[in-house]
Structure formats: C-alpha cells, structure tokens
PDB file of C-alpha atoms and ligand atoms in Angstrom:
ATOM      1  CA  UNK R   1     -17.895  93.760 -63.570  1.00 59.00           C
ATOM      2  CA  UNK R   2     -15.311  91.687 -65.647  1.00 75.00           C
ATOM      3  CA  UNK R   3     -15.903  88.070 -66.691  1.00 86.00           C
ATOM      4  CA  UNK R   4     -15.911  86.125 -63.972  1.00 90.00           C
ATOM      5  CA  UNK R   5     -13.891  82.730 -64.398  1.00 93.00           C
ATOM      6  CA  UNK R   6     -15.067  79.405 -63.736  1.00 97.00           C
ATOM      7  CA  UNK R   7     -14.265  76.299 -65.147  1.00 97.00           C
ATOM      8  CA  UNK R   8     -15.901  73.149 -66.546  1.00 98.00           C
ATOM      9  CA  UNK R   9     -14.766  70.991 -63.745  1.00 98.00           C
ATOM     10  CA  UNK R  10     -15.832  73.237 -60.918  1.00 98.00           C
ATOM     11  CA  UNK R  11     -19.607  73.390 -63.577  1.00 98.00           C
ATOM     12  CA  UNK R  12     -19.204  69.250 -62.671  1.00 98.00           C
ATOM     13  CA  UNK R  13     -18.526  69.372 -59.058  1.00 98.00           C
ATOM     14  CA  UNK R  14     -22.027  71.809 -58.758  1.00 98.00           C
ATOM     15  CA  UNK R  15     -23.995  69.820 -61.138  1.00 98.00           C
ATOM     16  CA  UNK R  16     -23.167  66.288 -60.185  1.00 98.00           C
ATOM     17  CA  UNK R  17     -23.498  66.933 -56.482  1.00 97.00           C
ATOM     18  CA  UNK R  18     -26.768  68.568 -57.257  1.00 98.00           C
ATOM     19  CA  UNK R  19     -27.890  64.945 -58.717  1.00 97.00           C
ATOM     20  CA  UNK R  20     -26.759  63.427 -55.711  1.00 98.00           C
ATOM     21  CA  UNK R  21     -28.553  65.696 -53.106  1.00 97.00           C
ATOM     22  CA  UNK R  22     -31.915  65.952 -55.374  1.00 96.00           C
ATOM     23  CA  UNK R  23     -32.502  62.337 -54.751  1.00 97.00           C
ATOM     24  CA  UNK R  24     -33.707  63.130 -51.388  1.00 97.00           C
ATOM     25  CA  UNK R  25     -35.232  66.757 -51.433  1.00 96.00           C
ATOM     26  CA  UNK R  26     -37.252  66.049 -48.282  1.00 95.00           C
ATOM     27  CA  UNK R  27     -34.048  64.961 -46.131  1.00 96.00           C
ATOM     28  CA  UNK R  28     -31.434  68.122 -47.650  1.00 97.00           C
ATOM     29  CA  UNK R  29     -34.368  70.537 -47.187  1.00 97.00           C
ATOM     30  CA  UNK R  30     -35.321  69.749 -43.728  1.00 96.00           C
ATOM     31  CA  UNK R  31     -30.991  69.895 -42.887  1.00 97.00           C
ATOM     32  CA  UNK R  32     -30.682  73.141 -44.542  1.00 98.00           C
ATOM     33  CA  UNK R  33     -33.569  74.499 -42.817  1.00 96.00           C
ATOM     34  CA  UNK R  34     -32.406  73.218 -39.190  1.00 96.00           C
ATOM     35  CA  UNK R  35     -29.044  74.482 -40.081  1.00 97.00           C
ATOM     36  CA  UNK R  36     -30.265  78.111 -41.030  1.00 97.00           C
ATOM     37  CA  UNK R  37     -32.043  78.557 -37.794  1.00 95.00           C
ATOM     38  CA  UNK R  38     -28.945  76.602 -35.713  1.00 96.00           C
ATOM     39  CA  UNK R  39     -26.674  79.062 -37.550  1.00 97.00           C
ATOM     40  CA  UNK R  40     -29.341  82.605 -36.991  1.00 96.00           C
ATOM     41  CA  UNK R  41     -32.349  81.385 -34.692  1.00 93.00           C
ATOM     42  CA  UNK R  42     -34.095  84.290 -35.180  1.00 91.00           C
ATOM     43  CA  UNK R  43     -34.327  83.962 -39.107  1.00 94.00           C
ATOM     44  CA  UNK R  44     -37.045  81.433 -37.886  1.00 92.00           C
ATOM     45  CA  UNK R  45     -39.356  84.832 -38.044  1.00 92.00           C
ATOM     46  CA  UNK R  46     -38.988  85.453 -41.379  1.00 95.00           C
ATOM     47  CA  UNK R  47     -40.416  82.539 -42.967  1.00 96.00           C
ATOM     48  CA  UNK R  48     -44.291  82.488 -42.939  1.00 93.00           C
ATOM     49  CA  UNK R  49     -43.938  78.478 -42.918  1.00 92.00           C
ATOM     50  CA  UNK R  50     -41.713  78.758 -39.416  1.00 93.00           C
ATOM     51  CA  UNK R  51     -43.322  81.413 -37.505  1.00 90.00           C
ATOM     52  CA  UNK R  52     -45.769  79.413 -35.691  1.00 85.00           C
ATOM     53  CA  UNK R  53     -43.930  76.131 -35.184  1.00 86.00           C
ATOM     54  CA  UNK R  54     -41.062  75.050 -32.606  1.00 86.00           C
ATOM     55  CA  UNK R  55     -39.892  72.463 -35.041  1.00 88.00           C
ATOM     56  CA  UNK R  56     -38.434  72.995 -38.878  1.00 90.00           C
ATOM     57  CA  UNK R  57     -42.124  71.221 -40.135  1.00 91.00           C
ATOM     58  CA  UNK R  58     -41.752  68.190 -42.045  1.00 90.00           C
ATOM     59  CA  UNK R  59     -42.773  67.339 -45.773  1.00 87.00           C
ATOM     60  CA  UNK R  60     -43.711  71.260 -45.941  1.00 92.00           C
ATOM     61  CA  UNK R  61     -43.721  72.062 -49.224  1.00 95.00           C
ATOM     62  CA  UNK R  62     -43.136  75.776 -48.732  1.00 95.00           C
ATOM     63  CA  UNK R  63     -39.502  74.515 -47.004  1.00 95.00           C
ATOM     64  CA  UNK R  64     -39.035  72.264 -49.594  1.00 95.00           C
ATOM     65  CA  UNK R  65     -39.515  74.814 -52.785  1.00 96.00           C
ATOM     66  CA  UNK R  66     -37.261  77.254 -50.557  1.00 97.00           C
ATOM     67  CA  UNK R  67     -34.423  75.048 -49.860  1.00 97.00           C
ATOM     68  CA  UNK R  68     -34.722  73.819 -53.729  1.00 97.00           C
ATOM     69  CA  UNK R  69     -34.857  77.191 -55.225  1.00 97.00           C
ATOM     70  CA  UNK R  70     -31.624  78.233 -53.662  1.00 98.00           C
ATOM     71  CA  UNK R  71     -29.872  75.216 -54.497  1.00 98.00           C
ATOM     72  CA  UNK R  72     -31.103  75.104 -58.161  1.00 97.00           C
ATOM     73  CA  UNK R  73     -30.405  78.770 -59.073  1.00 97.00           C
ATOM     74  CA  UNK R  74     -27.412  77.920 -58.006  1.00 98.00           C
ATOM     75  CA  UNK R  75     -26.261  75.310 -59.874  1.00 98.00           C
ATOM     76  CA  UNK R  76     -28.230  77.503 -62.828  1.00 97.00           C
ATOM     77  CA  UNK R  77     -25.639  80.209 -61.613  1.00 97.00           C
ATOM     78  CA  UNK R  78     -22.676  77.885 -61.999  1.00 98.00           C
ATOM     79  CA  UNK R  79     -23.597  76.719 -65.613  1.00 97.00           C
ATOM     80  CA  UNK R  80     -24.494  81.111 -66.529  1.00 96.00           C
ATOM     81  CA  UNK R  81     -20.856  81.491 -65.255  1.00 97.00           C
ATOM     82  CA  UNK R  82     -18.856  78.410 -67.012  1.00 97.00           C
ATOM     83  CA  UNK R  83     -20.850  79.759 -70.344  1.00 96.00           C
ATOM     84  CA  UNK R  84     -20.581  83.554 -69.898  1.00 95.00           C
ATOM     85  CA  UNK R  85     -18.782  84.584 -67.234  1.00 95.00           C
ATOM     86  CA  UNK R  86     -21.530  86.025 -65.302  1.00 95.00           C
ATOM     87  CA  UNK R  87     -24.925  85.668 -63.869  1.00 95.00           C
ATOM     88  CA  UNK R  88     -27.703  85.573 -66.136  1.00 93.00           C
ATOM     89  CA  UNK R  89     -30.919  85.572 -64.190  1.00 91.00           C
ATOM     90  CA  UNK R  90     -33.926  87.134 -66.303  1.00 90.00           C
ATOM     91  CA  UNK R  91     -34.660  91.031 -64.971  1.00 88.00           C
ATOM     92  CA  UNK R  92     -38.515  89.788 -63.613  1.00 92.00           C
ATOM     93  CA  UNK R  93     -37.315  86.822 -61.972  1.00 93.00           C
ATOM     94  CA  UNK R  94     -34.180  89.055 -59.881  1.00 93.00           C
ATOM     95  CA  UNK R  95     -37.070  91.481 -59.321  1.00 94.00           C
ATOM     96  CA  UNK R  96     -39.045  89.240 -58.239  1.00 95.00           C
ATOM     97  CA  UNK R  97     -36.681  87.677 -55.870  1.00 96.00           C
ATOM     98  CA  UNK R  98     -35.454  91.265 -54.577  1.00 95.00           C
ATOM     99  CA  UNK R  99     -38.453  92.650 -53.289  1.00 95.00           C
ATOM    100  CA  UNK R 100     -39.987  89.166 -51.895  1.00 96.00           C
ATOM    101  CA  UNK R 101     -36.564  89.058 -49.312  1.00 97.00           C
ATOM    102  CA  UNK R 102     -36.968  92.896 -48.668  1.00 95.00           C
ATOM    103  CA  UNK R 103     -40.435  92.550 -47.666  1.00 95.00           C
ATOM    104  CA  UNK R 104     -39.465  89.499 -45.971  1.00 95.00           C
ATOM    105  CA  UNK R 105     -37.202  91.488 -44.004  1.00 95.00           C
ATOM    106  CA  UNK R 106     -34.267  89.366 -45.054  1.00 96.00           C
ATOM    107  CA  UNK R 107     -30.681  91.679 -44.999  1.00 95.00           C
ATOM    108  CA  UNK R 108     -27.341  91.514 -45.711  1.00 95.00           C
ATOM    109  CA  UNK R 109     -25.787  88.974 -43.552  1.00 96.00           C
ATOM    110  CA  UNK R 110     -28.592  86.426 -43.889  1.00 97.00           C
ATOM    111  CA  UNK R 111     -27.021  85.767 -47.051  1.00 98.00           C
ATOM    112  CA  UNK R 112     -24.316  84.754 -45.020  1.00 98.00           C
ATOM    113  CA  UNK R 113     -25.816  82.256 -42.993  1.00 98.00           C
ATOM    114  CA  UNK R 114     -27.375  80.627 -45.645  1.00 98.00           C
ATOM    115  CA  UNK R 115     -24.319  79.789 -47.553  1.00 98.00           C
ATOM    116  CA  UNK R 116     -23.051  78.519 -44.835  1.00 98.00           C
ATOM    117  CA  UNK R 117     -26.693  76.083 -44.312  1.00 98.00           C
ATOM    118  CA  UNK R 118     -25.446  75.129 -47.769  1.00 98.00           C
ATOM    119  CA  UNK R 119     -22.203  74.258 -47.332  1.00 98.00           C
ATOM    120  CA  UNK R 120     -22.893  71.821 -44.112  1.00 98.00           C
ATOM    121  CA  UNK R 121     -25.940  70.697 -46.167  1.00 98.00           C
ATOM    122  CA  UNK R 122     -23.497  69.345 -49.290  1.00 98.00           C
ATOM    123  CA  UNK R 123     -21.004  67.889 -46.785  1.00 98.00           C
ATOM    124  CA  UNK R 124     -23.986  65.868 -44.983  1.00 98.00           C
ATOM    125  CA  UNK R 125     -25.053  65.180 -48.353  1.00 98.00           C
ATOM    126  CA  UNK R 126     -22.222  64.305 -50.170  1.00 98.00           C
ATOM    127  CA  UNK R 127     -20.212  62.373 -47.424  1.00 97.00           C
ATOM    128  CA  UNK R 128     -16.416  61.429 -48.790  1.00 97.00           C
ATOM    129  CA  UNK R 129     -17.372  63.017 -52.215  1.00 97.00           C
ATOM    130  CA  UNK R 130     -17.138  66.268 -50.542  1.00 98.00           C
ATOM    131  CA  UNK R 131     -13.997  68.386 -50.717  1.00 97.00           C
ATOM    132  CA  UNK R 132     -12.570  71.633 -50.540  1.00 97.00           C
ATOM    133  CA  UNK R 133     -12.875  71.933 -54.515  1.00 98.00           C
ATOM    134  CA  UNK R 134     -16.591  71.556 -54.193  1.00 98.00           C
ATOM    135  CA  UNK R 135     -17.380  73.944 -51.185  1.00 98.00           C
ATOM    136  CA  UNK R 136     -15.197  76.441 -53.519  1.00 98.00           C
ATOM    137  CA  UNK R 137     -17.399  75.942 -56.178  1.00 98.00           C
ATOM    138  CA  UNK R 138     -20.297  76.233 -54.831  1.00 98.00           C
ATOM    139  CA  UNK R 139     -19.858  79.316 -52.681  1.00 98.00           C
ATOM    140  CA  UNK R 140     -18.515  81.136 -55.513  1.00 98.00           C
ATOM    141  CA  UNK R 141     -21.578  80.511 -57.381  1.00 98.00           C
ATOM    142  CA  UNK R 142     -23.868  81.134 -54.649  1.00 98.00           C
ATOM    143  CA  UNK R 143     -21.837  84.525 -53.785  1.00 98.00           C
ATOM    144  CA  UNK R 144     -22.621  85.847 -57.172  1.00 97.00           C
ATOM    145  CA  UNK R 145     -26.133  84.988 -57.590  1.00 97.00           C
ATOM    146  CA  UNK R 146     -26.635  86.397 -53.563  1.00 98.00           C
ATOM    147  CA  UNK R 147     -24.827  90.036 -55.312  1.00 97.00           C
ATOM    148  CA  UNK R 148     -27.539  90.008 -57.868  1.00 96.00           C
ATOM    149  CA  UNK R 149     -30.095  89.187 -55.497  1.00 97.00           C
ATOM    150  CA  UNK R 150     -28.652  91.649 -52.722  1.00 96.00           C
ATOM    151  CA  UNK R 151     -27.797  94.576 -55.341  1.00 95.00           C
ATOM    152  CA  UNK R 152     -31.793  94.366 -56.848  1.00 94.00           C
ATOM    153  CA  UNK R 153     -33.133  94.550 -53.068  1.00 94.00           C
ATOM    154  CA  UNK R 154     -30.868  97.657 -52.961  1.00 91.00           C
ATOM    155  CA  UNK R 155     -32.575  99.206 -55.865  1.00 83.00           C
ATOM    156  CA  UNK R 156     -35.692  98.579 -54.420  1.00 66.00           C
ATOM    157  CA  UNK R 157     -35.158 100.637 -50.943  1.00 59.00           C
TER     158      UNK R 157
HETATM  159  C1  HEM U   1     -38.651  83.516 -50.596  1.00 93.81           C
HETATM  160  C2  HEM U   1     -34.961  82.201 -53.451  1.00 93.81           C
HETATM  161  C3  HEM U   1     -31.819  83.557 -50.012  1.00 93.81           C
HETATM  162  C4  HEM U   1     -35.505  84.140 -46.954  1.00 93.81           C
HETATM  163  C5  HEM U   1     -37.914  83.108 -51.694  1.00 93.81           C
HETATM  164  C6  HEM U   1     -38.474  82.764 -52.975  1.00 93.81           C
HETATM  165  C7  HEM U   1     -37.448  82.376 -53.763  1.00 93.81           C
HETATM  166  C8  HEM U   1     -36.232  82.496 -52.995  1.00 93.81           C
HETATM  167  C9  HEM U   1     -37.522  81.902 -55.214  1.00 93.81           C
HETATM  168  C10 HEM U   1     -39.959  82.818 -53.358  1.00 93.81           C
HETATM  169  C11 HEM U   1     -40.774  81.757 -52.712  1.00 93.81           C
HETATM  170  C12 HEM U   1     -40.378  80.350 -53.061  1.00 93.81           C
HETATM  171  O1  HEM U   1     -40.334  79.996 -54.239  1.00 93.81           O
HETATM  172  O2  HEM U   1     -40.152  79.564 -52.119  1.00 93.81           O
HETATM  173  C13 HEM U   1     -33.786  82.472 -52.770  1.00 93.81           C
HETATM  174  C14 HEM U   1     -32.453  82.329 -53.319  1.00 93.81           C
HETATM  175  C15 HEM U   1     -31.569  82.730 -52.347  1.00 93.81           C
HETATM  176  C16 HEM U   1     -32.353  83.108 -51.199  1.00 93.81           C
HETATM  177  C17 HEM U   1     -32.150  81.814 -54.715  1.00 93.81           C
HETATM  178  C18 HEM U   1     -30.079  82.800 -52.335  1.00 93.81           C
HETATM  179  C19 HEM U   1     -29.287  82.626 -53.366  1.00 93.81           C
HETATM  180  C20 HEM U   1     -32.548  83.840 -48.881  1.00 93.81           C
HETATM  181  C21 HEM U   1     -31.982  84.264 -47.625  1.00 93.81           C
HETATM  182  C22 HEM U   1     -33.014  84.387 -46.751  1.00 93.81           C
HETATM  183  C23 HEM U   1     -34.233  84.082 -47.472  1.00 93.81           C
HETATM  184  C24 HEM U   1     -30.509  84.538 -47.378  1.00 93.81           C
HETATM  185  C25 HEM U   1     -32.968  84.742 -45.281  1.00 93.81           C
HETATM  186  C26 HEM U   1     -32.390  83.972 -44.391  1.00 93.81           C
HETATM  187  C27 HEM U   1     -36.673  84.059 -47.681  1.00 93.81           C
HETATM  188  C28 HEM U   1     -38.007  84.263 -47.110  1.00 93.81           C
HETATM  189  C29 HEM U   1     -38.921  84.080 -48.148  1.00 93.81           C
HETATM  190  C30 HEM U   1     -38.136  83.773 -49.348  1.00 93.81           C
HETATM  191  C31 HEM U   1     -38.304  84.601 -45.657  1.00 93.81           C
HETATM  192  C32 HEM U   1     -40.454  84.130 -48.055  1.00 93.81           C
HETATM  193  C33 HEM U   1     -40.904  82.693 -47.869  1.00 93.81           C
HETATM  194  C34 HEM U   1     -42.217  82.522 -47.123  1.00 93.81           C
HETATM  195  O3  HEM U   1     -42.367  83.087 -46.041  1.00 93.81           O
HETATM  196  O4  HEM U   1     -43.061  81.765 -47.617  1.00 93.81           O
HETATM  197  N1  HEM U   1     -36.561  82.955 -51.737  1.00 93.81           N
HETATM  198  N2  HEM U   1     -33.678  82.931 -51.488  1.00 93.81           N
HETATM  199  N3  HEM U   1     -33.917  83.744 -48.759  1.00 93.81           N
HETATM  200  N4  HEM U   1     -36.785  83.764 -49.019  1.00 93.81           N
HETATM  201 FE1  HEM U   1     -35.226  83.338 -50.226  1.00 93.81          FE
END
C-alpha cells in the first residue's frame, strides 16, 4: 500500500479529543457500548461480558478495557500514520487481536458498526468541539487499523 497521508493537525484533533473523553472512561464506555448494540443488537452475543445481561453492565471492567482499547489503538494509529504513513501495530499484538474477533465470531461489517459507536460516542463526548474535521480524522484512522485487524483475521481462516 502507498504512504498513507495524514497530517499533524488531524494527529491533534485525535489526540486532544482522546484527553477529553479519557476523563470519564466509565461514562464513553458505557455510550459506546449502548450504541454498538442500538446500532447491531445482536452483537450483544458476542461479548462474554453481555451475553447474560439485558442491560450494557455498569463499571464492568471487561466493557471498559474494550471500549478503551479501540479508542487508544486508535489514536496510537493516528500518531503511526502522521509519523510513517502507515499502521504500525507489532505482528503478536495484530495476531493476537485477529484470532480473538474470529473466535469471537466478529465479521466484516461489525467493523462497521463500531465506527459508527465511535463516532456518536466523540460527538456526545466532545459537544461543540466536535466537527466534521474530527469525525474525518478519526474514521480514517480507525479504517486503517480495522484493515489490519480484518486482513490478519483473514489469514487466520
Ligand atoms: C476483544 C480490540 C473491534 C468484538 C478485543 C480485545 C481487544 C480488542 C484488544 C481483547 C480483549 C480486551 O482487551 O478487551 C479491538 C479493536 C477494534 C475492535 C482495537 C477495532 C479497531 C471489534 C469489533 C467487534 C469486536 C468491530 C464486534 C462488534 C470483540 C469481542 C471480544 C473482543 C466480542 C471478546 C471480548 C470478550 O468477550 O471478553 N477487542 N476490537 N471488536 N472484541 Fe474487539
């Protein structure tokens, strides 16, 4: 794949509105959960921590490492692309990652969904900060660490 453009201000936009949302991990995690499952109710099944609940659990802190994970590799992702114009993740932690969402029976479109759980989550969070330059930002970081992610789950099949 070529290098993969992205500039120092759109590195900003992920990184400061990652400060602003990791002030309250317990409130953005819980959104982005009950988001996911308004957006794909029957990803509910997929997480061990859901499966035998009605309600997206509070203070779990299986939700909570979920919901940070994919917002922190993220913003990792966005700092691998502003420095080298592509994703970086280490080959055991992308192995890692593919075959934990295969056996979790997590395909493509879920990927999908969730970027979309993150968008709403950054626009609840970030409240007149948010704008167009930040959702673009983020989703094209999130897009290219979900191709990494999606393309190692492939290799696994
Ligand atoms: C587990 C990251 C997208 C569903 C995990 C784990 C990580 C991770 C690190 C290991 C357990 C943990 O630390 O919590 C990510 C990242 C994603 C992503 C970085 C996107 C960029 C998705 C998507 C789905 C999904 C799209 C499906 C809707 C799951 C499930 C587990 C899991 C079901 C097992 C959790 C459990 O049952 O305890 N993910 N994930 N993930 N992920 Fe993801």
């Amino acid at each position: 794949m070529g290098e993969i453009v992205f500039t120092e201000k759109q590195e900003a936009l992920v990184k400061e509105s990652w400060e602003i949302l990791k002030q309250d991990i317990p409130k953005y995690s819980l959104h982005f959960f009950s988001q996911i499952l308004e957006i794909a109710p029957a990803a509910k099944d997929m997480f061990s921590f859901l499966r035998d609940t009605d309600e997206v659990p509070h203070n779990n802190p299986k939700l909570k490492a979920h919901a940070v994970k994919v917002f922190k590799m993220t913003c990792e992702t966005a700092i691998q692309l502003r420095e080298k114009g592509k994703v970086v993740v280490a080959d055991t932690t992308l192995q890692y990652l593919g075959s934990v969402h295969l056996k979790s029976g997590v395909l493509d479109p879920h990927f999908e969904v969730v970027k979309e759980a993150l968008v709403r989550t950054l626009k609840e969070g970030l409240g007149e900060k948010y704008n167009e330059e930040v959702e673009g930002a983020w989703s094209k970081a999130y897009d290219h660490l979900a191709l990494a992610i999606k393309a190692e789950m492939k290799q696994e099949d």
